[in-house]
Coordinates of C-alpha atoms and ligand atoms in Angstrom, one line a residue:
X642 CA 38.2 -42.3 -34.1
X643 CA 39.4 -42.6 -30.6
X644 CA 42.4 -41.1 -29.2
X645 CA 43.8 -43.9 -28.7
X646 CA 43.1 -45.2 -31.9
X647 CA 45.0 -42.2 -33.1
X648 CA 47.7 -42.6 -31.2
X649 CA 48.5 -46.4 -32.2
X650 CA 48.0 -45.8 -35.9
X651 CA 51.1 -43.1 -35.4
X652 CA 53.2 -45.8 -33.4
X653 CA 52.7 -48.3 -35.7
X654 CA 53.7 -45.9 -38.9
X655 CA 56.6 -44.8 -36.5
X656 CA 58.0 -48.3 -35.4
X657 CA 57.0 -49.8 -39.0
X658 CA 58.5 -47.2 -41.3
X659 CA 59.3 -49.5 -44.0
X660 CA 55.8 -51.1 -43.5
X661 CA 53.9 -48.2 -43.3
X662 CA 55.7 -46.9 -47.1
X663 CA 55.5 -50.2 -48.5
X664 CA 51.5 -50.5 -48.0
X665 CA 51.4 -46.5 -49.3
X666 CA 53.2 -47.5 -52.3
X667 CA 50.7 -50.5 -53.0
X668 CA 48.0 -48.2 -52.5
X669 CA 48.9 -44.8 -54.2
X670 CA 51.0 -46.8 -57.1
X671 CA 53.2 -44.4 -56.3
X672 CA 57.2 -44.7 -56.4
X673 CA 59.2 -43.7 -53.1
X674 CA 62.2 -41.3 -52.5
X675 CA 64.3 -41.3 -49.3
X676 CA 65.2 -38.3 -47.6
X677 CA 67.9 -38.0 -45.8
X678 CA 68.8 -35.6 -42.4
X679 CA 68.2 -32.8 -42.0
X680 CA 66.3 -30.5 -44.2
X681 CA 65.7 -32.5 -47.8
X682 CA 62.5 -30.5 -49.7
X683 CA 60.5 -33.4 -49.8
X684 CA 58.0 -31.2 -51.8
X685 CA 59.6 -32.0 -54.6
X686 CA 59.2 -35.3 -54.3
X687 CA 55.5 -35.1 -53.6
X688 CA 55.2 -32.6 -56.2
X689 CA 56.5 -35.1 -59.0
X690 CA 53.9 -37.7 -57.7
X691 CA 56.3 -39.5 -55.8
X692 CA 56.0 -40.7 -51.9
X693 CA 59.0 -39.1 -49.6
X694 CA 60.4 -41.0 -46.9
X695 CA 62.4 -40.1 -44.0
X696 CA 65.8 -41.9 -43.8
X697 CA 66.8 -41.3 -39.8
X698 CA 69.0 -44.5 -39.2
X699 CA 68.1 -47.1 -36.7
X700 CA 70.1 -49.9 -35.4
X701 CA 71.2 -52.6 -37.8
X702 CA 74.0 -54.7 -36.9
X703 CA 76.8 -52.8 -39.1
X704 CA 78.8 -54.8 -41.0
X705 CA 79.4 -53.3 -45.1
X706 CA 79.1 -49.6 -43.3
X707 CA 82.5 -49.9 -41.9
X708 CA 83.9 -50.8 -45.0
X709 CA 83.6 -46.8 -45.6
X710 CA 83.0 -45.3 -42.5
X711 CA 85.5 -45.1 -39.0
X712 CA 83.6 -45.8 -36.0
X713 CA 83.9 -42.4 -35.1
X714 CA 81.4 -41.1 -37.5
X715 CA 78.1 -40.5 -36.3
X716 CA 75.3 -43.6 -35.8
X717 CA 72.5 -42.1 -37.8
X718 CA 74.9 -41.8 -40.8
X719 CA 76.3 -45.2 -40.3
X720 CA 73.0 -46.7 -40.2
X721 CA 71.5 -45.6 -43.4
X722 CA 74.9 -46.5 -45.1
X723 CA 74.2 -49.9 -44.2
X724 CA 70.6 -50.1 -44.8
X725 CA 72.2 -48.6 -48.2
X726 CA 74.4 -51.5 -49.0
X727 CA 72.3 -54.3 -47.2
X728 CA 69.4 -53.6 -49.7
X729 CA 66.6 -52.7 -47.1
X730 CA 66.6 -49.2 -49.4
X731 CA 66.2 -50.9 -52.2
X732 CA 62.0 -50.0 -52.4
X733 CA 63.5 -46.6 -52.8
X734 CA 63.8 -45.3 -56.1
X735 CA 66.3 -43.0 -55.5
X736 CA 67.4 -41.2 -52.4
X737 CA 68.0 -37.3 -51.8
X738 CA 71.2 -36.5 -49.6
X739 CA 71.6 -32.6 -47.9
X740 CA 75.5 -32.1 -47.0
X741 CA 75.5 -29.9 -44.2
X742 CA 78.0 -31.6 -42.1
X743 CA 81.3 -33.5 -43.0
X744 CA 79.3 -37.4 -42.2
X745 CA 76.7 -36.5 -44.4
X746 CA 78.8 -35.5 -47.3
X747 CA 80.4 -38.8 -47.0
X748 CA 77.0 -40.8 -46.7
X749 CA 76.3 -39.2 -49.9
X750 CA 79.3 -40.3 -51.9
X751 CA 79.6 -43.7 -50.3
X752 CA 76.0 -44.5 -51.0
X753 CA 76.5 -43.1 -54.6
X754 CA 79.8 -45.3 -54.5
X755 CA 78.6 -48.5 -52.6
X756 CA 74.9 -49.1 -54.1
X757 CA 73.0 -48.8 -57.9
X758 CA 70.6 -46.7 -55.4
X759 CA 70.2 -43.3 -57.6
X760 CA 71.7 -40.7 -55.3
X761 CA 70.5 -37.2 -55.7
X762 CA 72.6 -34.7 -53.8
X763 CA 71.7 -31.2 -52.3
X764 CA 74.0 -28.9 -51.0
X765 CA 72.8 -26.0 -48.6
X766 CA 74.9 -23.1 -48.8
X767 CA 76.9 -21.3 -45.3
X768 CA 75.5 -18.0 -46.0
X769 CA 71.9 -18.7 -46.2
X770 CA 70.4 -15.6 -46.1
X771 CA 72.1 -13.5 -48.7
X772 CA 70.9 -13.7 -52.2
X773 CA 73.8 -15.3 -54.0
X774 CA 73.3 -18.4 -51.2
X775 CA 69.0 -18.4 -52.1
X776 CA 70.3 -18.3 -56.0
X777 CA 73.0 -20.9 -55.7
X778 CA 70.2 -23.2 -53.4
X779 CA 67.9 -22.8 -56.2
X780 CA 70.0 -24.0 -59.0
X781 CA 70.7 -26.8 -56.5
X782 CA 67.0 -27.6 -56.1
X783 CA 66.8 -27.1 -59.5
X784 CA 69.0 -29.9 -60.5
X785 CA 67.0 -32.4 -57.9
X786 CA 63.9 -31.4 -59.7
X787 CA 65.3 -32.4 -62.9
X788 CA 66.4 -35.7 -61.4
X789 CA 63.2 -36.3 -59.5
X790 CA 61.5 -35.4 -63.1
X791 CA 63.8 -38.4 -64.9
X792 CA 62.6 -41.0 -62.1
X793 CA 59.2 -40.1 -62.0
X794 CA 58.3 -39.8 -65.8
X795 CA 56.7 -36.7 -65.4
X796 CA 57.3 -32.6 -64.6
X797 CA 56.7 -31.3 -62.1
X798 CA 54.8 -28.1 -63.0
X799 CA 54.8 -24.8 -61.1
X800 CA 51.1 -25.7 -60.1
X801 CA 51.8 -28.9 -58.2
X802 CA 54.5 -28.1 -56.6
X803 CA 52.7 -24.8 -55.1
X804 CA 49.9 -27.3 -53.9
X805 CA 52.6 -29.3 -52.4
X806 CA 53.8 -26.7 -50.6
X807 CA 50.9 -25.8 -49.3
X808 CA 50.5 -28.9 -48.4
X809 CA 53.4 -29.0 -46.6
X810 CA 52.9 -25.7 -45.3
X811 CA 49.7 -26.9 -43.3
X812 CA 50.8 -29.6 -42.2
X813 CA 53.8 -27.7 -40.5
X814 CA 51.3 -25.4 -38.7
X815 CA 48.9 -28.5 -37.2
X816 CA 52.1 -30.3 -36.1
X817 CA 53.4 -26.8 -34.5
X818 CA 49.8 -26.8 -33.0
X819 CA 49.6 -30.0 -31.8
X820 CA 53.4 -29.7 -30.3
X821 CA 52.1 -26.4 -28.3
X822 CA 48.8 -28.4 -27.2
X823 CA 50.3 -31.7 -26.4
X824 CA 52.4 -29.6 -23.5
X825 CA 48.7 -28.8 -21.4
X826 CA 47.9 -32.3 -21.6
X827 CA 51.3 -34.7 -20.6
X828 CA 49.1 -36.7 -18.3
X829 CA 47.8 -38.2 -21.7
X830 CA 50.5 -37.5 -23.9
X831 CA 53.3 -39.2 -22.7
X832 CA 57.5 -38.7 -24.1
X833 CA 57.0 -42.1 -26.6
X834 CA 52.9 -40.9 -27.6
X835 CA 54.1 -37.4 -28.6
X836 CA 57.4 -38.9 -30.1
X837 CA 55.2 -41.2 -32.1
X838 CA 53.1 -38.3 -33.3
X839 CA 56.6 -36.4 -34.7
X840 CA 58.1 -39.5 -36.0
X841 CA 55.5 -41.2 -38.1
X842 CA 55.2 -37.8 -40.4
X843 CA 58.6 -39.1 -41.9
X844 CA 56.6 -42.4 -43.1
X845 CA 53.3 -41.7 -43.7
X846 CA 52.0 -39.2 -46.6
X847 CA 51.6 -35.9 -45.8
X848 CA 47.5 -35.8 -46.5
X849 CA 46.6 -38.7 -44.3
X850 CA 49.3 -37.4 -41.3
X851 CA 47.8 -34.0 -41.7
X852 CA 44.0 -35.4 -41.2
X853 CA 45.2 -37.7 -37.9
X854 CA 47.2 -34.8 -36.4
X855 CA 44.2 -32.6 -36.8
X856 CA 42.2 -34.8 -35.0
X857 CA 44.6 -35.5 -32.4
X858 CA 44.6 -32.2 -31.5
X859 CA 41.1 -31.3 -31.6
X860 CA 40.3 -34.4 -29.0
X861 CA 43.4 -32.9 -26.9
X862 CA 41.9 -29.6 -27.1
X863 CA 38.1 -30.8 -26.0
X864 CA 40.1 -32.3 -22.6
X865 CA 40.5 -29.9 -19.6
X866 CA 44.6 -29.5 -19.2
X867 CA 46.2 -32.5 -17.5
X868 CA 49.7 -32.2 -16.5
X869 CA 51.2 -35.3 -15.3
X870 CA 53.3 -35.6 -12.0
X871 CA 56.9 -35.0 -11.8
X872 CA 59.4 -32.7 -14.2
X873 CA 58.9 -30.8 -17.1
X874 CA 61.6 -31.0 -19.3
X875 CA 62.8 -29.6 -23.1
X876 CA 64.8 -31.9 -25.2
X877 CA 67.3 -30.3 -27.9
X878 CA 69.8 -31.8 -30.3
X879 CA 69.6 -33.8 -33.6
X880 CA 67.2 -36.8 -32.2
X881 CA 65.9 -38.1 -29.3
X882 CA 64.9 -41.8 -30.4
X883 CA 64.4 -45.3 -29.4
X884 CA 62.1 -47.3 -27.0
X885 CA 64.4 -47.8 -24.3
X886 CA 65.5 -43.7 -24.0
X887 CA 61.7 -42.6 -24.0
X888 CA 60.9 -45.3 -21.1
X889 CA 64.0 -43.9 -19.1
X890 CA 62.1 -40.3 -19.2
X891 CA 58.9 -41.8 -18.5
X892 CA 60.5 -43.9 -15.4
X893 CA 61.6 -41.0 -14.0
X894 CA 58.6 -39.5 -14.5
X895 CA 59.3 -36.6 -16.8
X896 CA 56.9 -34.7 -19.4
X897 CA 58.3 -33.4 -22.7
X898 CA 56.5 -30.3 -22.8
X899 CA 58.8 -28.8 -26.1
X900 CA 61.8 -29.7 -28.4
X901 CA 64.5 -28.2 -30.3
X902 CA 65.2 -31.4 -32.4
X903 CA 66.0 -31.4 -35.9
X904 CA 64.4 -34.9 -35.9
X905 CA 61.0 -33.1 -34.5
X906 CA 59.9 -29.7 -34.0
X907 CA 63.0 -27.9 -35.6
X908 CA 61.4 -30.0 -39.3
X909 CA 58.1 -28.2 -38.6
X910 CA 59.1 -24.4 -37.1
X911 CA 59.2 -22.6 -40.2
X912 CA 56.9 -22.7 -43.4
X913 CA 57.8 -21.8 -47.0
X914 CA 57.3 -18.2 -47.9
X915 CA 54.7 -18.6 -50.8
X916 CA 55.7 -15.1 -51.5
X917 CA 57.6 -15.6 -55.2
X918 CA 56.0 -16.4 -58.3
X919 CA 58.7 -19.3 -58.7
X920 CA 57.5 -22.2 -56.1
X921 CA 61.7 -23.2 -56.3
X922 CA 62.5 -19.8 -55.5
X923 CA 60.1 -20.2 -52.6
X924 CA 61.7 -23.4 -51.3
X925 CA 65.2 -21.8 -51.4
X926 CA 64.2 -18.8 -49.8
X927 CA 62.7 -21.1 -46.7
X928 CA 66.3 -22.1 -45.5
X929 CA 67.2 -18.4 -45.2
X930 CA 64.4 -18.1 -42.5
X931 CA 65.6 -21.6 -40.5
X932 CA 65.6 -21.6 -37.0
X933 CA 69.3 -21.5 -35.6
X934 CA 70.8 -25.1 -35.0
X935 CA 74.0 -26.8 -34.9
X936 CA 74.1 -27.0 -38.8
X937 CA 72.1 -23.8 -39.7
X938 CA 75.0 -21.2 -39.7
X939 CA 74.1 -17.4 -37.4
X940 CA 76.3 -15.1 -36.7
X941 CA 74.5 -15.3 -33.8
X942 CA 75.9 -17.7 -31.3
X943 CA 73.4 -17.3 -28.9
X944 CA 70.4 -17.9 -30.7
X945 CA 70.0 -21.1 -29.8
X946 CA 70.3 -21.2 -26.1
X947 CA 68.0 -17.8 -26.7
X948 CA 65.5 -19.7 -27.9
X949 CA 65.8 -22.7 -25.5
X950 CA 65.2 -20.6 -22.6
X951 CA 62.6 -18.8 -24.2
X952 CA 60.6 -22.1 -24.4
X953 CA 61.2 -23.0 -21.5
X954 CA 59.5 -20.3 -19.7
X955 CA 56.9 -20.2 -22.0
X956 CA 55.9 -23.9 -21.4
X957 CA 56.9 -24.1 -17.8
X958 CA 59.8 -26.3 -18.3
X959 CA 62.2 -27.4 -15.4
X960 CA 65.1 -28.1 -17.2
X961 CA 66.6 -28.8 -20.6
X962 CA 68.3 -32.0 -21.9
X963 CA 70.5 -32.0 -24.3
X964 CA 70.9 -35.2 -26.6
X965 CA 74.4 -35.1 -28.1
X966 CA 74.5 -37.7 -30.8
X967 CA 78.0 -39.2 -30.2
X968 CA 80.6 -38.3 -32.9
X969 CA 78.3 -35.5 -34.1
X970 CA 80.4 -32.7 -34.7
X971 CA 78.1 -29.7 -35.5
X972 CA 76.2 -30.7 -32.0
X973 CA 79.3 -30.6 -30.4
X974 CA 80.3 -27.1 -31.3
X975 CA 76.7 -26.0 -30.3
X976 CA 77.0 -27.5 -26.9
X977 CA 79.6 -25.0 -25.4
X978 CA 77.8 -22.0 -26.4
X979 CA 74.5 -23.1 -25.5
X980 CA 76.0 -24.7 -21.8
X981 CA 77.5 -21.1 -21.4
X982 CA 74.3 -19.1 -22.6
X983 CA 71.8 -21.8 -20.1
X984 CA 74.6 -21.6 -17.0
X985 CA 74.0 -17.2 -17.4
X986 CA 70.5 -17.7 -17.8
X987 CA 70.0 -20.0 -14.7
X988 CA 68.4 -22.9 -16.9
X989 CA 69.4 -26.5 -15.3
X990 CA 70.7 -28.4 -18.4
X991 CA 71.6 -31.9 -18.2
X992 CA 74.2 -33.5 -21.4
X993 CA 74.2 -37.0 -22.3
X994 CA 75.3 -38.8 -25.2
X995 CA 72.7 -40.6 -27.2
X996 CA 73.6 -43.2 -30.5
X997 CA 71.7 -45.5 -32.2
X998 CA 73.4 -48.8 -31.8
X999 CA 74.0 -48.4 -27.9
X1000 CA 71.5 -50.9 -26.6
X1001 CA 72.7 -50.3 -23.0
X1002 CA 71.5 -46.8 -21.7
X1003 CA 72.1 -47.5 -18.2
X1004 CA 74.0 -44.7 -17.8
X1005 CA 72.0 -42.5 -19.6
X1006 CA 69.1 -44.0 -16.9
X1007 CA 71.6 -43.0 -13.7
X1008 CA 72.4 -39.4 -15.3
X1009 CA 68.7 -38.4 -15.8
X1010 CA 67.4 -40.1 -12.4
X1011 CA 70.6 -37.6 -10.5
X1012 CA 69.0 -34.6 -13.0
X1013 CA 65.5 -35.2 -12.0
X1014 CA 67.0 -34.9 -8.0
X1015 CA 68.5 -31.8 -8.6
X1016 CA 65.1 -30.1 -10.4
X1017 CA 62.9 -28.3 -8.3
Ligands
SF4_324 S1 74.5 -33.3 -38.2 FE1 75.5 -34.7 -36.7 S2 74.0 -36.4 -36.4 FE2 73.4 -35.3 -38.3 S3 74.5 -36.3 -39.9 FE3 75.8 -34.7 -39.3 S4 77.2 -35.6 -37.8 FE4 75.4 -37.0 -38.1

C-alpha cells in the first residue's frame, strides 16, 4: 500500500466516523459502545466482543442540547448531548461516560435522563495514585464490566480481556512511534495527515488501525528526514480539531512536530501495567501512572509545562500553542500555571480559544499569523 493510500484510508475513518463504525459493525457482527472524553477503558468493551467508539463532539446545529445545558458549558459536551437526543447515537448500544470534570458529569446524567441510550458511568477518583483510589477505580470498572457483560451476552473472561489489553497496549506504542517519527518527516506529514492518523484510532478497530499505523511508519522510516519550511510548533490542550483550524497552521506554514492533547498523544502516552494477575486491577492501576493534564490531579503544578518544554527541546519546537476549549474549566486552571512555568522557561506560547460550533476562526487565523512573526 502506498502512503498515500494510507493516509486517505485514515482521513476517511476520521471525517466519516459514523461510516467507518457502521461498515465495522456490518462486517464484524459486532455491537458498538460509545466512549466518551477523556480516558473510557475501551478494553472492556473490546474485550466483551463489542466495537468501541470514540464520542469527541462535532458541530451539529444544537437545538434539544440547550434544553439541558447553558451555553456556557463546553462544545464537545454539548455536541454529543445532541447527537444523544437527535438519535445519530442511536447505532450505539450503550455509551460509557468518565466524570472528570463538572460538563461531563452533567452529559452523563442528561444523556441517562434525555435518551433510552443505556448509559454506563465511570467515575475516576482525585487521588489516583494511592491504593484506596486504584480499589475504588476497580470496583468502578467492575460495575461497567458487569454492564458491558448484560449488553453483550457474554463474559468477559480474565483471558480476553488481557489480549485486549495487549492489544491496546501495542497499539499505544506504534502510535507513540509513529507520533516521534512523523516529527522528522513534516514535509510529508502535514498538521491535518498526522491529525488524521490520531483521530481515526477512535473509529476504526484497534487490529486494523494498529496494522495501517505500522505501515505508516515503516514507509516514513524508509524516507530520509524531511522537514518542511517555516515553524515548528507543539499543540496542548483537550483537542485541536476541525478542517478549517488545521488549514490555518498549514497557511501559515507550521509543522506539528508533538502534542499534549488529550484528544491525541496524551490517549496513547502510557500503557497498562500487565503487572497484576487481575487484568481490572491492571486497568485501574493505569490511571495512577497518567500523564499530568488539566483533569489528571498532581500535586505537582508544574508537571505539565515540565513536560511541554521538555518536548519541545527534544523535537526542536519553536513555540507551543495552547488550544483552550472555550468554557472548559479544568483547561482554564491549567493555563495560568503552565503560562507562568513556559514565561520562566523562555518557551514562546501562544493562547487561543478553540470550540466546535465556531465556523468563523478568523481570529484564530490573525493570532497565529502575529505568533508565527514573532518566532524565530
Ligand atoms: S475537560 Fe473540558 S473539554 Fe473536556 S468535557 Fe470537561 S469541560 Fe469539556
Amino acid at each position: 500500500m502506498t502512503i498515500d493510500t494510507i493516509f486517505s484510508r485514515l482521513a476517511y475513518a476520521a471525517d466519516h466516523p459514523r461510516q467507518t463504525a457502521l461498515d465495522y459493525m456490518e462486517r464484524s457482527g459486532k455491537k458498538a459502545i460509545g466512549c466518551t472524553p477523556i480516558y473510557t477503558p475501551a478494553e472492556l468493551v473490546h474485550a466483551a466482543g463489542m466495537h468501541p467508539v470514540g464520542l469527541w463532539g462535532g458541530s451539529p446545529e444544537l437545538i434539544h442540547a440547550k434544553r439541558f445545558f447553558p451555553p456556557f458549558m463546553c462544545s464537545i459536551m454539548q455536541a454529543i448531548l445532541e447527537y444523544g437526543m437527535d438519535g445519530t447515537y442511536d447505532f450505539l448500544s450503550g455509551i460509557i461516560t468518565s466524570a472528570p470534570c463538572d460538563a461531563l458529569k452533567n452529559t452523563g446524567q442528561s444523556l441517562r435522563f434525555s435518551t433510552s441510550l443505556k448509559i454506563i458511568g465511570i467515575s475516576h477518583p482525585l487521588y489516583r495514585k494511592e491504593d484506596f483510589g486504584i480499589r475504588f477505580l476497580k470496583s468502578e470498572y467492575v460495575k461497567a464490566a458487569a454492564a458491558l457483560e448484560e449488553i453483550a451476552g457474554q463474559t468477559i473472561s480474565d483471558a480476553c480481556l488481557f489480549e485486549s489489553i495487549e492489544l491496546f497496549n501495542s497499539h499505544r506504542r506504534a502510535m507513540r512511534e509513529f507520533d516521534q517519527t512523523a516529527a522528522l518527516h513534516t514535509a510529508v506529514v502535514t498538521p491535518s495527515r498526522r491529525h488524521s492518523v490520531m483521530r481515526s484510532a477512535l473509529y476504526m478497530d484497534k487490529k486494523e488501525h494498529l496494522e495501517l499505523v505500522t505501515e505508516l511508519t515503516e514507509q516514513l522510516k524508509k524516507m530520509p528526514p524531511a522537514a518542511a519550511d517555516g515553524n515548528k510548533v507543539i499543540l496542548t490542550g483537550i483537542q485541536y480539531d476541525g478542517k478549517d483550524l488545521l488549514e490555518i497552521l498549514e497557511h501559515n506554514r507550521i509543522s506539528v512536530v508533538g502534542d499534549d492533547l488529550s484528544q491525541e498523544t496524551r490517549q496513547y502516552a502510557v500503557d497498562c501495567p500487565l503487572d497484576r494477575p487481575d487484568p481490572i486491577q491492571c486497568l485501574a492501576r493505569q490511571w495512577s501512572h497518567m500523564c499530568p493534564d488539566s483533569v489528571v490531579f498532581d500535586f505537582d503544578r508544574n508537571a505539565r509545562g515540565r513536560r511541554l518544554v521538555e518536548l519541545a527541546r527534544e523535537r526542536g519546537a519553536d513555540g507551543i500553542i495552547f488550544a483552550g476549549t472555550k468554557f472548559c474549566e479544568p483547561e482554564e486552571y491549567d493555563y495560568v500555571m503552565v503560562k507562568k512555568f513556559l514565561e520562566a522557561n523562555g518557551m514562546p506560547l501562544l493562547h487561543i480559544e478553540v470550540d466546535q460550533q465556531t465556523r468563523e476562526n478568523q481570529a484564530i487565523h490573525t493570532r497565529i499569523q502575529a505568533f508565527t512573526e514573532m518566532l524565530p
